[in-house]
Short mmCIF file of C-alpha atoms and ligand atoms in Angstrom, two decimals:
data_model
loop_
_atom_site.label_atom_id
_atom_site.label_comp_id
_atom_site.label_asym_id
_atom_site.label_seq_id
_atom_site.Cartn_x
_atom_site.Cartn_y
_atom_site.Cartn_z
CA MET L 131 0.20 -0.19 0.09
CA LYS L 132 1.27 3.45 -0.87
CA THR L 133 1.80 6.07 1.80
CA ILE L 134 0.33 9.52 1.84
CA ALA L 135 3.65 11.17 1.15
CA GLU L 136 3.81 8.82 -1.72
CA ARG L 137 0.16 9.56 -2.73
CA LEU L 138 0.77 13.37 -2.52
CA GLN L 139 4.12 12.91 -4.65
CA SER L 140 2.65 11.19 -7.72
CA ALA L 141 -0.52 13.55 -7.27
CA SER L 142 1.95 17.01 -7.41
CA GLU L 143 3.67 15.03 -10.73
CA THR L 144 0.47 14.19 -12.36
CA ILE L 145 -0.73 18.26 -11.65
CA SER L 146 3.04 19.24 -13.20
CA ASP L 147 2.66 16.83 -16.26
CA LEU L 148 -0.86 18.03 -17.03
CA CYS L 149 0.37 21.78 -16.56
CA GLN L 150 3.67 21.02 -18.58
CA ALA L 151 1.66 19.78 -21.50
CA LEU L 152 -0.42 22.68 -21.26
CA ASN L 153 2.50 25.34 -21.17
CA LYS L 154 1.47 26.14 -17.63
CA SER L 155 3.74 26.77 -14.77
CA PRO L 156 2.78 24.40 -11.98
CA ALA L 157 2.54 26.87 -9.52
CA GLN L 158 -0.42 28.14 -11.11
CA VAL L 159 -2.23 24.94 -9.83
CA GLN L 160 -2.64 24.58 -6.02
CA LEU L 161 -3.44 21.67 -4.50
CA LEU L 162 -5.83 21.27 -1.74
CA ALA L 163 -5.73 17.98 0.41
CA VAL L 164 -9.48 17.12 1.35
CA SER L 165 -9.31 15.18 4.79
CA LYS L 166 -12.90 14.92 5.35
CA THR L 167 -13.49 11.65 7.32
CA LYS L 168 -9.67 11.27 7.98
CA PRO L 169 -8.05 11.37 11.45
CA ALA L 170 -5.71 14.08 12.13
CA ALA L 171 -2.61 11.81 12.20
CA ASP L 172 -3.33 11.78 8.42
CA ILE L 173 -3.28 15.13 8.35
CA LEU L 174 -0.11 15.42 10.00
CA ALA L 175 1.43 12.70 7.77
CA ALA L 176 0.67 14.95 4.84
CA TYR L 177 1.83 18.19 6.83
CA GLN L 178 5.28 16.61 7.28
CA ALA L 179 5.58 15.56 3.44
CA GLY L 180 4.96 19.32 3.04
CA GLN L 181 1.31 19.74 2.35
CA ARG L 182 0.05 22.74 4.05
CA ARG L 183 -3.65 23.41 2.37
CA PHE L 184 -6.49 21.15 3.87
CA GLY L 185 -10.59 21.05 2.89
CA GLU L 186 -12.61 19.91 5.63
CA ASN L 187 -16.46 19.18 4.85
CA TYR L 188 -18.33 18.98 8.26
CA VAL L 189 -18.21 21.40 10.78
CA GLN L 190 -17.85 19.85 14.07
CA GLU L 191 -15.29 17.29 12.50
CA GLY L 192 -13.21 19.94 11.01
CA ALA L 193 -12.98 22.12 14.16
CA GLU L 194 -11.98 19.42 16.20
CA LYS L 195 -9.21 18.80 13.81
CA ILE L 196 -8.02 22.02 13.49
CA GLN L 197 -7.78 22.14 17.35
CA ALA L 198 -5.86 18.98 17.72
CA LEU L 199 -3.47 20.44 14.87
CA HIS L 200 -3.21 24.14 16.50
CA THR L 201 0.31 23.82 17.14
CA TYR L 202 0.88 24.12 13.27
CA PRO L 203 -0.12 27.59 12.46
CA ASP L 204 0.90 27.48 8.81
CA ILE L 205 -1.88 25.05 7.86
CA GLU L 206 -4.33 26.86 5.99
CA TRP L 207 -8.01 25.38 6.63
CA HIS L 208 -10.61 25.63 3.99
CA PHE L 209 -13.97 24.81 5.06
CA ILE L 210 -15.52 23.11 1.46
CA GLY L 211 -19.07 21.66 2.72
CA PRO L 212 -22.51 22.69 2.75
CA LEU L 213 -23.02 25.44 5.42
CA GLN L 214 -26.28 26.26 7.57
CA SER L 215 -26.52 29.41 9.26
CA ASN L 216 -26.65 27.87 12.69
CA LYS L 217 -22.79 26.48 12.08
CA THR L 218 -21.51 29.71 10.86
CA ARG L 219 -19.88 30.83 14.09
CA ILE L 220 -17.70 27.82 14.33
CA VAL L 221 -16.55 27.87 10.79
CA ALA L 222 -15.62 31.90 10.97
CA THR L 223 -13.63 31.06 14.20
CA HIS L 224 -11.73 28.40 13.28
CA PHE L 225 -11.47 28.31 9.23
CA ASP L 226 -9.15 30.53 7.08
CA TRP L 227 -11.15 29.99 3.57
CA VAL L 228 -14.83 29.43 2.95
CA GLN L 229 -15.30 27.61 0.03
CA SER L 230 -18.95 27.20 -0.16
CA VAL L 231 -20.86 30.42 0.39
CA ASP L 232 -23.84 30.36 -1.94
CA ARG L 233 -26.55 33.22 -0.39
CA LEU L 234 -26.17 36.56 1.45
CA LYS L 235 -27.29 35.53 5.02
CA ILE L 236 -24.46 33.32 5.65
CA ALA L 237 -21.77 35.61 4.22
CA GLN L 238 -23.39 38.50 6.44
CA ARG L 239 -23.15 36.06 9.59
CA LEU L 240 -19.37 34.78 8.54
CA SER L 241 -18.19 38.59 8.61
CA GLU L 242 -20.16 39.39 11.72
CA GLN L 243 -18.76 36.19 13.46
CA ARG L 244 -14.83 36.32 11.98
CA PRO L 245 -12.99 37.47 15.26
CA ASN L 246 -11.48 40.72 15.07
CA ASP L 247 -8.02 39.61 15.76
CA LYS L 248 -8.05 37.40 12.74
CA ALA L 249 -7.18 38.08 9.06
CA PRO L 250 -10.60 38.34 6.99
CA LEU L 251 -12.28 35.04 5.94
CA GLN L 252 -11.06 34.36 2.19
CA VAL L 253 -14.37 33.48 0.45
CA LEU L 254 -15.05 31.46 -2.56
CA ILE L 255 -18.83 31.70 -3.93
CA GLN L 256 -20.25 28.06 -4.58
CA ILE L 257 -22.01 27.54 -8.17
CA ASN L 258 -24.41 25.26 -9.00
CA ILE L 259 -23.41 24.30 -12.34
CA SER L 260 -25.23 21.67 -13.20
CA GLN L 261 -28.41 22.85 -11.46
CA GLU L 262 -28.84 19.89 -9.43
CA GLN L 263 -31.58 20.28 -6.78
CA SER L 264 -29.65 18.16 -4.43
CA LYS L 265 -26.52 20.60 -4.37
CA ALA L 266 -25.96 23.81 -2.74
CA GLY L 267 -24.60 27.00 -5.10
CA VAL L 268 -25.68 29.82 -6.96
CA GLY L 269 -27.58 28.86 -9.99
CA ASP L 270 -26.78 31.46 -12.62
CA GLU L 271 -24.76 34.65 -13.52
CA ALA L 272 -27.02 37.42 -12.67
CA ALA L 273 -27.42 35.99 -9.24
CA LEU L 274 -23.72 35.30 -8.85
CA LEU L 275 -23.06 39.07 -9.88
CA THR L 276 -25.23 40.18 -7.12
CA LEU L 277 -23.90 38.09 -4.27
CA ALA L 278 -20.45 38.95 -5.48
CA GLU L 279 -21.14 42.49 -5.00
CA GLN L 280 -22.70 41.73 -1.21
CA VAL L 281 -19.86 39.59 -0.56
CA ASN L 282 -17.22 42.10 -1.91
CA ALA L 283 -18.85 44.82 0.62
CA LEU L 284 -18.54 43.15 4.14
CA PRO L 285 -15.61 43.92 6.13
CA LYS L 286 -14.49 40.52 7.51
CA LEU L 287 -14.77 38.64 4.12
CA THR L 288 -12.33 38.69 1.05
CA LEU L 289 -13.85 37.40 -2.20
CA ARG L 290 -11.10 35.36 -3.89
CA GLY L 291 -13.03 33.37 -6.63
CA LEU L 292 -15.28 30.61 -7.26
CA MET L 293 -15.81 26.63 -6.47
CA ALA L 294 -18.11 24.25 -8.01
CA ILE L 295 -19.04 20.32 -7.86
CA PRO L 296 -20.18 19.29 -11.39
CA ALA L 297 -22.18 16.20 -11.64
CA ALA L 298 -20.30 12.67 -11.13
CA ASP L 299 -22.15 11.13 -14.03
CA LEU L 300 -21.04 13.83 -17.07
CA ASP L 301 -19.18 12.56 -20.07
CA GLU L 302 -16.17 13.98 -21.43
CA GLN L 303 -17.60 16.44 -23.44
CA ALA L 304 -19.85 17.70 -20.87
CA GLN L 305 -17.40 17.60 -18.21
CA GLU L 306 -15.24 20.05 -20.69
CA GLN L 307 -18.65 22.33 -21.39
CA VAL L 308 -18.96 22.69 -17.21
CA PHE L 309 -15.43 23.41 -16.84
CA THR L 310 -15.59 25.93 -19.38
CA HIS L 311 -18.53 27.85 -18.44
CA LEU L 312 -17.09 28.05 -14.90
CA HIS L 313 -13.94 29.50 -16.42
CA GLN L 314 -15.98 31.87 -18.15
CA LEU L 315 -17.76 32.98 -14.83
CA PHE L 316 -14.27 33.23 -13.25
CA ARG L 317 -13.18 35.36 -15.96
CA CYS L 318 -16.10 37.79 -15.39
CA LEU L 319 -15.76 38.05 -11.75
CA GLN L 320 -11.94 38.80 -12.16
CA GLN L 321 -12.45 41.65 -14.51
CA ARG L 322 -14.61 43.18 -11.91
CA TYR L 323 -12.68 42.46 -8.53
CA SER L 324 -8.83 42.47 -8.62
CA GLN L 325 -8.05 40.38 -5.94
CA VAL L 326 -10.29 37.39 -7.18
CA ASP L 327 -7.70 34.69 -8.09
CA THR L 328 -8.94 31.44 -7.09
CA LEU L 329 -11.03 28.99 -9.35
CA SER L 330 -11.65 25.99 -7.14
CA MET L 331 -12.54 23.05 -9.64
CA GLY L 332 -11.45 19.43 -10.35
CA MET L 333 -11.24 16.42 -7.88
CA SER L 334 -9.40 13.08 -8.17
CA GLY L 335 -11.74 12.17 -10.85
CA ASP L 336 -11.83 14.72 -13.13
CA MET L 337 -8.78 16.88 -12.45
CA ALA L 338 -7.28 16.56 -15.78
CA ALA L 339 -10.46 18.46 -17.58
CA ALA L 340 -10.57 20.93 -14.79
CA ILE L 341 -7.05 21.89 -15.55
CA LYS L 342 -7.20 21.93 -18.78
CA ALA L 343 -10.15 24.76 -18.63
CA GLY L 344 -8.18 26.77 -16.21
CA SER L 345 -8.63 25.67 -12.57
CA THR L 346 -6.36 27.15 -10.16
CA MET L 347 -7.00 24.73 -7.42
CA VAL L 348 -7.88 21.15 -7.40
CA ARG L 349 -9.47 19.55 -4.38
CA LEU L 350 -8.26 15.91 -3.83
CA GLY L 351 -9.32 13.57 -1.22
CA THR L 352 -9.31 9.95 -2.20
CA ALA L 353 -5.93 10.40 -4.55
CA ILE L 354 -4.17 11.82 -0.97
CA PHE L 355 -5.84 9.95 1.94
CA GLY L 356 -7.20 6.74 -0.05
CA GLU L 357 -10.89 5.16 0.14
CA ARG L 358 -12.99 6.93 2.63
CA VAL L 359 -14.83 4.60 4.88
CA LYS L 360 -17.25 6.48 6.97
CA GLN L 361 -19.34 9.00 6.13
CA PRO L 362 -20.53 11.18 9.32
CA ASN L 363 -23.92 12.49 9.13
C1 PLP R 143 -15.30 14.72 -0.73
C2 PLP R 143 -14.86 16.37 -1.82
C3 PLP R 143 -13.68 16.49 -2.47
C4 PLP R 143 -12.87 15.27 -2.71
O1 PLP R 143 -13.34 14.18 -3.49
P1 PLP R 143 -12.51 12.89 -4.12
O2 PLP R 143 -13.08 12.44 -4.98
O3 PLP R 143 -11.96 12.19 -2.80
O4 PLP R 143 -11.07 13.69 -4.65
C5 PLP R 143 -13.52 17.58 -3.30
N1 PLP R 143 -14.40 18.56 -3.03
C6 PLP R 143 -15.49 18.26 -2.44
C7 PLP R 143 -16.32 19.45 -2.48
C8 PLP R 143 -15.54 17.39 -1.59
O5 PLP R 143 -16.90 17.42 -0.63
#
């Protein structure tokens, strides 16, 4: 069985190879290690192999791991799961980034609840690109631009870009269309806000198509930590 360090190494190589084939610098695509359901010891193993950016989906579980690893202050913690308004305080207190902001109420609460001694929360707006009923996210460009303006006006939030989770069952062509559309929305946002620099798209199964379409951050869980066995709540 491969170790976490070996899997990280091979994921970085895959990203480098994909970038090279596209004449991009590998530094243009960041790797977010998605550690949901995995123990803090696995995160530490990845940290010791040089990984600094981690994504968590569940509020309570994430906060516990952040506390367990508080002696490693250079870890950058990204909240990437669905967020209900009664959980925003925990997220605002512990995380550095929130990738799943999809409505004003959540954004307002995160800004109000962000501790004053912390840097602003770095925010991505989640797009529901396949318009799936079951998924969170803003549904169209007009709604995106409205929410972006509102987020940008909140004092303790910094708008950095977009995140999306496309439907899992798309064929290659549909996947490419979805990622290309996301990239267009991202460019549109970049033209309005100079600090916008992050397009979070692509996971273990669709990273090549995402990078080709202009992803700046791929979110890899299984490829780094192996299969997930349990799914809390
Ligand atoms: C679980 C998850 C991932 C990672 O998925 P893998 O297929 O394990 O790479 C990425 N993004 C989000 C939002 C997730 O919930």
